[in-house]
Structures are given as structure tokens and as C-alpha cells.
GROMACS .gro file of C-alpha atoms in nm:
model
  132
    1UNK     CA    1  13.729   9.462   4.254
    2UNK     CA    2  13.735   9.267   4.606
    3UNK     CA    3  13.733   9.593   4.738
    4UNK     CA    4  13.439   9.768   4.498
    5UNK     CA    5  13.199   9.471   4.654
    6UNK     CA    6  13.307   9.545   5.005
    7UNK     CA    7  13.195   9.937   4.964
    8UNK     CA    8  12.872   9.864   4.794
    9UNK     CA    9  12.801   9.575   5.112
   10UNK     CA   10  12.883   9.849   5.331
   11UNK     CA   11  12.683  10.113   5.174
   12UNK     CA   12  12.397   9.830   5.144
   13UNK     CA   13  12.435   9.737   5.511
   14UNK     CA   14  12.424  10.098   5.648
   15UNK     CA   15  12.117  10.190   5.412
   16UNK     CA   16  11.943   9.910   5.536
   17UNK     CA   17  11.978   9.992   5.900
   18UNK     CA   18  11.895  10.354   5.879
   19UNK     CA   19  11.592  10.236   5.681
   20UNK     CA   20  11.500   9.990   6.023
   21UNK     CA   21  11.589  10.297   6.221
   22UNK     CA   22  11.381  10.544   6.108
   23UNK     CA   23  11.092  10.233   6.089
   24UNK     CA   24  11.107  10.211   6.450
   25UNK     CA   25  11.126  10.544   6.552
   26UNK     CA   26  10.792  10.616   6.351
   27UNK     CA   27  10.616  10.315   6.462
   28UNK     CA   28  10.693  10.397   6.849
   29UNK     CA   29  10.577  10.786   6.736
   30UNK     CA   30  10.242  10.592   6.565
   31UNK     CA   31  10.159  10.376   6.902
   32UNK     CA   32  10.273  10.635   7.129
   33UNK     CA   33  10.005  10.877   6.909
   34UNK     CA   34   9.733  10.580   6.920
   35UNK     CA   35   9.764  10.554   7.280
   36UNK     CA   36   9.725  10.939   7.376
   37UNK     CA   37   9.384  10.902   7.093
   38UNK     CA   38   9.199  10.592   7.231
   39UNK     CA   39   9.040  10.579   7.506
   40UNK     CA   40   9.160  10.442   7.852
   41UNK     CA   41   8.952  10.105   7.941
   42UNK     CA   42   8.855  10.151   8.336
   43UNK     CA   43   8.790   9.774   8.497
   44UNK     CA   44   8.468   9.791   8.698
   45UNK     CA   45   8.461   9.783   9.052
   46UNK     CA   46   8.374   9.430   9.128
   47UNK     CA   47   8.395   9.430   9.499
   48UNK     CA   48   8.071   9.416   9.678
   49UNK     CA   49   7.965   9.460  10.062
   50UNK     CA   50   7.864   9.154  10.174
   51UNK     CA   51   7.588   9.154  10.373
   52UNK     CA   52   7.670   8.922  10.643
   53UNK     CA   53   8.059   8.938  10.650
   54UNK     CA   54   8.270   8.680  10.833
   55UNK     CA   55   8.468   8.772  11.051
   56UNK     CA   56   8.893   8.730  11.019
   57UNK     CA   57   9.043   8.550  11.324
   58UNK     CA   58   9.319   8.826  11.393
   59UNK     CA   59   9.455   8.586  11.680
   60UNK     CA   60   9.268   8.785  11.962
   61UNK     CA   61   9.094   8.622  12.232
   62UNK     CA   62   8.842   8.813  12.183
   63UNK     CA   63   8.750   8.620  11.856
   64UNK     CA   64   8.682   8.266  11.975
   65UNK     CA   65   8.438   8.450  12.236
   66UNK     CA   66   8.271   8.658  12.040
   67UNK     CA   67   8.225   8.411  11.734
   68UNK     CA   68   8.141   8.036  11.915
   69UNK     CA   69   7.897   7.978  11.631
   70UNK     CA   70   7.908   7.609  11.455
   71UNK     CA   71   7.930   7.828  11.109
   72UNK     CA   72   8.307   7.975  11.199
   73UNK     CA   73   8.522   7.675  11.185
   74UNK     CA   74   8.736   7.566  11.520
   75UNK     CA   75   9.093   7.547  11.545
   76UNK     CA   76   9.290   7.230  11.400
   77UNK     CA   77   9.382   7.025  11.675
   78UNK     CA   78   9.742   7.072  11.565
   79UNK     CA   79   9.661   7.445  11.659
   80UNK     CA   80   9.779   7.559  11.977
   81UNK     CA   81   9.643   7.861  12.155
   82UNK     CA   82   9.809   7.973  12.473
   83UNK     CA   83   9.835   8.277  12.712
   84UNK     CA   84  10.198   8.346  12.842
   85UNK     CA   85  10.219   8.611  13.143
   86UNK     CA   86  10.510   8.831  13.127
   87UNK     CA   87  10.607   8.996  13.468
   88UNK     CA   88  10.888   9.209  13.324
   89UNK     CA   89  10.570   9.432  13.111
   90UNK     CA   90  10.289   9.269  13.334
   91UNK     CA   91  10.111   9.175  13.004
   92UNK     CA   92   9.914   8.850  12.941
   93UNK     CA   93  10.067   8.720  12.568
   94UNK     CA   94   9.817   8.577  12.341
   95UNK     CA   95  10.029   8.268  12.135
   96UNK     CA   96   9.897   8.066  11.831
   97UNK     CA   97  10.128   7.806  11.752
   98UNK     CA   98  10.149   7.501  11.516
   99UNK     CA   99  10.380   7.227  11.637
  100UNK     CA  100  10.579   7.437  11.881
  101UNK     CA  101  10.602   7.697  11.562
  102UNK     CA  102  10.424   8.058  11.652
  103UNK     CA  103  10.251   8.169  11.319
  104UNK     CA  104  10.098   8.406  11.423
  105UNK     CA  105  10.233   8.737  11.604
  106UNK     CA  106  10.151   8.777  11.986
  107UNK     CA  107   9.842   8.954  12.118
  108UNK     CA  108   9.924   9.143  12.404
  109UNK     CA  109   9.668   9.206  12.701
  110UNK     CA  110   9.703   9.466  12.973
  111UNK     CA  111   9.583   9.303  13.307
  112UNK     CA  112   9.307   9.507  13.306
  113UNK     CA  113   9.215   9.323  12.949
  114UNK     CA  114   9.267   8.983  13.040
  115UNK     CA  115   9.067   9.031  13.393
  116UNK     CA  116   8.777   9.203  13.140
  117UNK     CA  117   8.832   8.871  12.903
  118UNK     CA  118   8.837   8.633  13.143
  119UNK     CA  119   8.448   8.799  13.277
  120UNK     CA  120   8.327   8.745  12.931
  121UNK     CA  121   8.436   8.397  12.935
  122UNK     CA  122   8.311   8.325  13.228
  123UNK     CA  123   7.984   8.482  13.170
  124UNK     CA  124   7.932   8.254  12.818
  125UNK     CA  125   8.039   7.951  12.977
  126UNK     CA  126   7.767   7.970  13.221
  127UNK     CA  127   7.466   8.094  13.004
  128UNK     CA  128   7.603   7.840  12.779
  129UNK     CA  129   7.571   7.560  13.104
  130UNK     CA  130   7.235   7.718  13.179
  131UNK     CA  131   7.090   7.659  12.818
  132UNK     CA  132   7.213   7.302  12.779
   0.00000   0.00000   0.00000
């Protein structure tokens, strides 16, 4: 008798999980179906040109001559901008750092750059003199 029970559980158990098997299988055949017949949703293209961009300070030098305007933020005073001269590659090394920490990578200047940079600079500091 112990034994007739333990068939029929057996039986019961195995019919039921064939019964959730086959229940899966055709719902995943049902979405999969749904999803080849409805159409896709494309999101809109929500990025516009703006017409007066801002610029990105890339750590150039080139940046805090070319965009001096009370509009574009200064530096921190915790930010540190420095040029390093290195006579092994006879570059001029742009370095942002932030308490002695360099967040930013190096910009490297030929010398033929930095002499062209240091014009420019020149040049704006004294229109800038002659204006004030």
C-alpha cells in the first residue's frame, strides 16, 4: 500500500512537471512570436546643436588664451597649472595638478609651439594693457 501511494506521487510529480515544461516552452515560443510581430519602438534623437557651444578645457594652453571671457569659469585656486621643460625630448610639458596630484594627462609642446604660444600670450596681455 505504502508503496501504491509512492507510484501514484511519482506519477503525479512527473505529470506535473512535464505539464510546467511544455508551459514554458510555449510561452517563450508566444513572446518570442510577439516580439518578431510588434513593432520596434525607436527613441528620438534628442541631441541638438547648440548654437553657441562652450568650449571643453582639454588641458591645452591654448584654452585659457583663446577663452579669457568672464562667462568660462577660472581655475580653482587649488588648481595648479604648470609648464615642465624636458631636455631629453626638448618638449615644453603642459601639467594640471590638484594638490601635487596631476589629473589631468600632460600636453606636450614642440619648441616651436611653446615659442608660437608664448607670442599669443604676449600679444593678449598687451592689447589687454592697452584697453584697460
Amino acid at each position: 500500500m505504502n508503496q501504491t501511494y509512492r507510484y501514484i506521487l511519482t506519477g503525479v510529480f512527473l505529470l506535473a512537471a512535464t505539464a510546467f515544461q511544455l508551459s514554458a516552452s510555449s510561452a517563450e515560443a508566444t513572446f518570442g512570436l510577439a516580439a518578431q510581430l510588434l513593432p520596434v519602438e525607436q527613441t528620438p534623437d534628442t541631441t541638438v546643436k547648440i548654437p553657441y557651444p562652450i568650449p571643453v578645457d582639454d588641458g591645452s594652453p591654448n584654452y585659457q588664451i583663446d577663452n579669457d571671457s568672464p562667462l568660462y569659469l577660472s581655475d580653482p585656486p587649488n588648481i595648479k597649472r604648470e609648464i615642465i621643460y624636458d631636455p631629453v625630448t626638448r618638449q615644453y610639458n603642459f601639467v594640471s595638478t590638484v594638490g601635487g596630484f596631476s589629473y589631468r594627462t600632460p600636453t606636450p609642446m614642440s619648441q616651436d609651439e611653446y615659442m608660437e604660444y608664448q607670442n599669443r600670450k604676449g600679444v593678449k596681455k598687451y592689447w589687454n594693457q592697452r584697453s584697460s
